[in-house]
C-alpha positions as CSV (number, residue, x, y, z in Angstrom):
1,M,24.1,-6.0,-16.4
2,A,21.2,-3.5,-16.4
3,I,20.7,-1.0,-19.2
4,E,20.9,2.7,-18.5
5,K,17.9,3.7,-20.5
6,A,15.6,1.8,-22.8
7,L,15.8,3.3,-26.3
8,Y,13.2,0.9,-27.7
9,T,11.0,-1.9,-26.2
10,A,9.6,-4.6,-28.4
11,H,6.3,-6.2,-27.5
12,A,5.0,-9.6,-28.6
13,T,2.5,-12.1,-27.2
14,S,2.9,-15.9,-27.6
15,T,0.0,-18.3,-27.0
16,G,0.2,-22.1,-26.9
17,G,4.0,-22.4,-26.5
18,R,6.1,-24.0,-29.1
19,A,3.1,-25.2,-31.1
20,G,1.2,-22.0,-30.9
21,T,1.3,-18.5,-32.3
22,S,3.2,-15.2,-31.7
23,R,2.3,-11.7,-32.7
24,T,3.1,-8.1,-32.2
25,P,0.4,-5.5,-31.3
26,D,1.1,-3.5,-34.4
27,G,0.6,-6.6,-36.6
28,T,4.0,-6.5,-38.3
29,L,4.8,-10.0,-37.0
30,E,2.2,-12.7,-36.8
31,L,3.3,-16.2,-37.1
32,T,2.6,-19.8,-36.4
33,L,5.1,-21.8,-34.2
34,S,5.9,-25.5,-34.8
35,T,8.0,-27.7,-32.6
36,P,10.8,-29.4,-34.6
37,K,10.7,-33.1,-35.0
38,E,14.1,-33.3,-33.4
39,M,12.5,-32.0,-30.2
40,G,9.6,-34.4,-30.2
41,G,7.2,-32.2,-32.2
42,A,5.3,-32.7,-35.4
43,G,7.5,-30.4,-37.4
44,G,4.9,-28.4,-39.3
45,P,5.0,-25.3,-41.4
46,G,5.7,-22.8,-38.6
47,T,8.9,-21.3,-37.3
48,N,10.4,-21.9,-33.9
49,P,12.0,-19.7,-31.2
50,E,15.5,-20.9,-32.2
51,Q,15.0,-19.7,-35.8
52,L,13.7,-16.4,-34.5
53,F,16.7,-16.1,-32.1
54,A,19.1,-16.9,-35.0
55,A,17.6,-14.2,-37.2
56,G,17.5,-11.6,-34.4
57,Y,21.0,-12.3,-33.1
58,S,22.6,-12.2,-36.5
59,A,20.9,-8.9,-37.4
60,C,21.9,-7.4,-34.0
61,F,25.5,-8.5,-34.4
62,I,25.7,-6.7,-37.8
63,G,24.4,-3.7,-36.0
64,A,27.1,-4.0,-33.4
65,M,29.7,-4.3,-36.1
66,K,28.4,-1.2,-37.8
67,A,28.4,0.7,-34.4
68,V,32.0,-0.3,-33.8
69,G,33.0,0.4,-37.4
70,A,31.5,3.9,-37.1
71,K,33.5,4.6,-33.9
72,Q,36.7,3.3,-35.5
73,K,36.0,5.1,-38.9
74,I,35.7,1.7,-40.7
75,K,33.0,1.3,-43.3
76,V,31.2,-2.0,-42.8
77,P,30.1,-3.1,-46.2
78,D,26.3,-3.1,-46.8
79,D,26.4,-6.7,-48.0
80,T,28.0,-8.0,-44.8
81,S,26.1,-11.1,-43.8
82,I,26.0,-13.5,-40.9
83,A,24.6,-17.0,-40.9
84,A,23.7,-18.0,-37.4
85,D,23.3,-21.5,-36.1
86,V,21.4,-21.7,-32.8
87,S,21.4,-25.0,-31.0
88,I,19.3,-26.0,-28.0
89,G,19.9,-28.9,-25.7
90,P,20.0,-30.1,-22.1
91,L,22.5,-28.5,-19.8
92,A,25.8,-30.4,-19.3
93,G,26.5,-32.2,-16.1
94,G,23.0,-33.5,-15.4
95,S,21.7,-30.0,-14.5
96,F,18.0,-29.4,-15.0
97,G,17.2,-27.2,-17.9
98,F,18.2,-26.3,-21.4
99,G,20.9,-24.1,-22.8
100,I,21.6,-22.6,-26.2
101,A,24.8,-22.4,-28.2
102,V,25.3,-19.9,-31.1
103,K,27.8,-20.3,-34.0
104,L,28.2,-17.3,-36.4
105,A,29.6,-17.5,-39.9
106,I,30.4,-13.9,-40.7
107,T,31.1,-12.6,-44.3
108,V,32.5,-9.2,-44.7
109,P,33.1,-8.7,-48.5
110,G,36.2,-6.6,-49.5
111,M,37.7,-6.4,-46.0
112,E,41.0,-8.0,-45.1
113,R,40.5,-11.0,-42.8
114,A,42.7,-9.6,-40.0
115,E,40.7,-6.3,-40.0
116,A,37.4,-8.2,-40.1
117,E,38.5,-10.4,-37.2
118,K,39.4,-7.3,-35.1
119,L,36.0,-5.7,-35.9
120,V,34.1,-8.9,-35.0
121,E,36.0,-9.2,-31.7
122,A,35.2,-5.6,-30.8
123,A,31.5,-6.1,-31.9
124,H,31.4,-9.2,-29.6
125,Q,32.3,-7.0,-26.7
126,V,29.5,-4.6,-27.5
């Protein structure tokens, strides 16, 4: 699905792949990448694309929850948190390539479980 209008476009440049570097032109993000041992790499002190995806996805999902909450006149608590697990592995069925799977553990302090589940489902649609 195409977007109607870009409100913001992030820019970043990566060099060297999974064992390289990534940086933004404004310098707010500059990091070393390391391939995890589980993927045949050396491990190392750097982050990896899956960790960055987990951080970005969880932050954006809270944003979606807040957008839905505002529309439904529901206050999403400021201390709402999401722990994201992002897994990578070969595609099932012998297809060439890799896929990702995401599991979110969402904590909405002070909100009834049923209300939180409805909010999460609506945010998932957004």
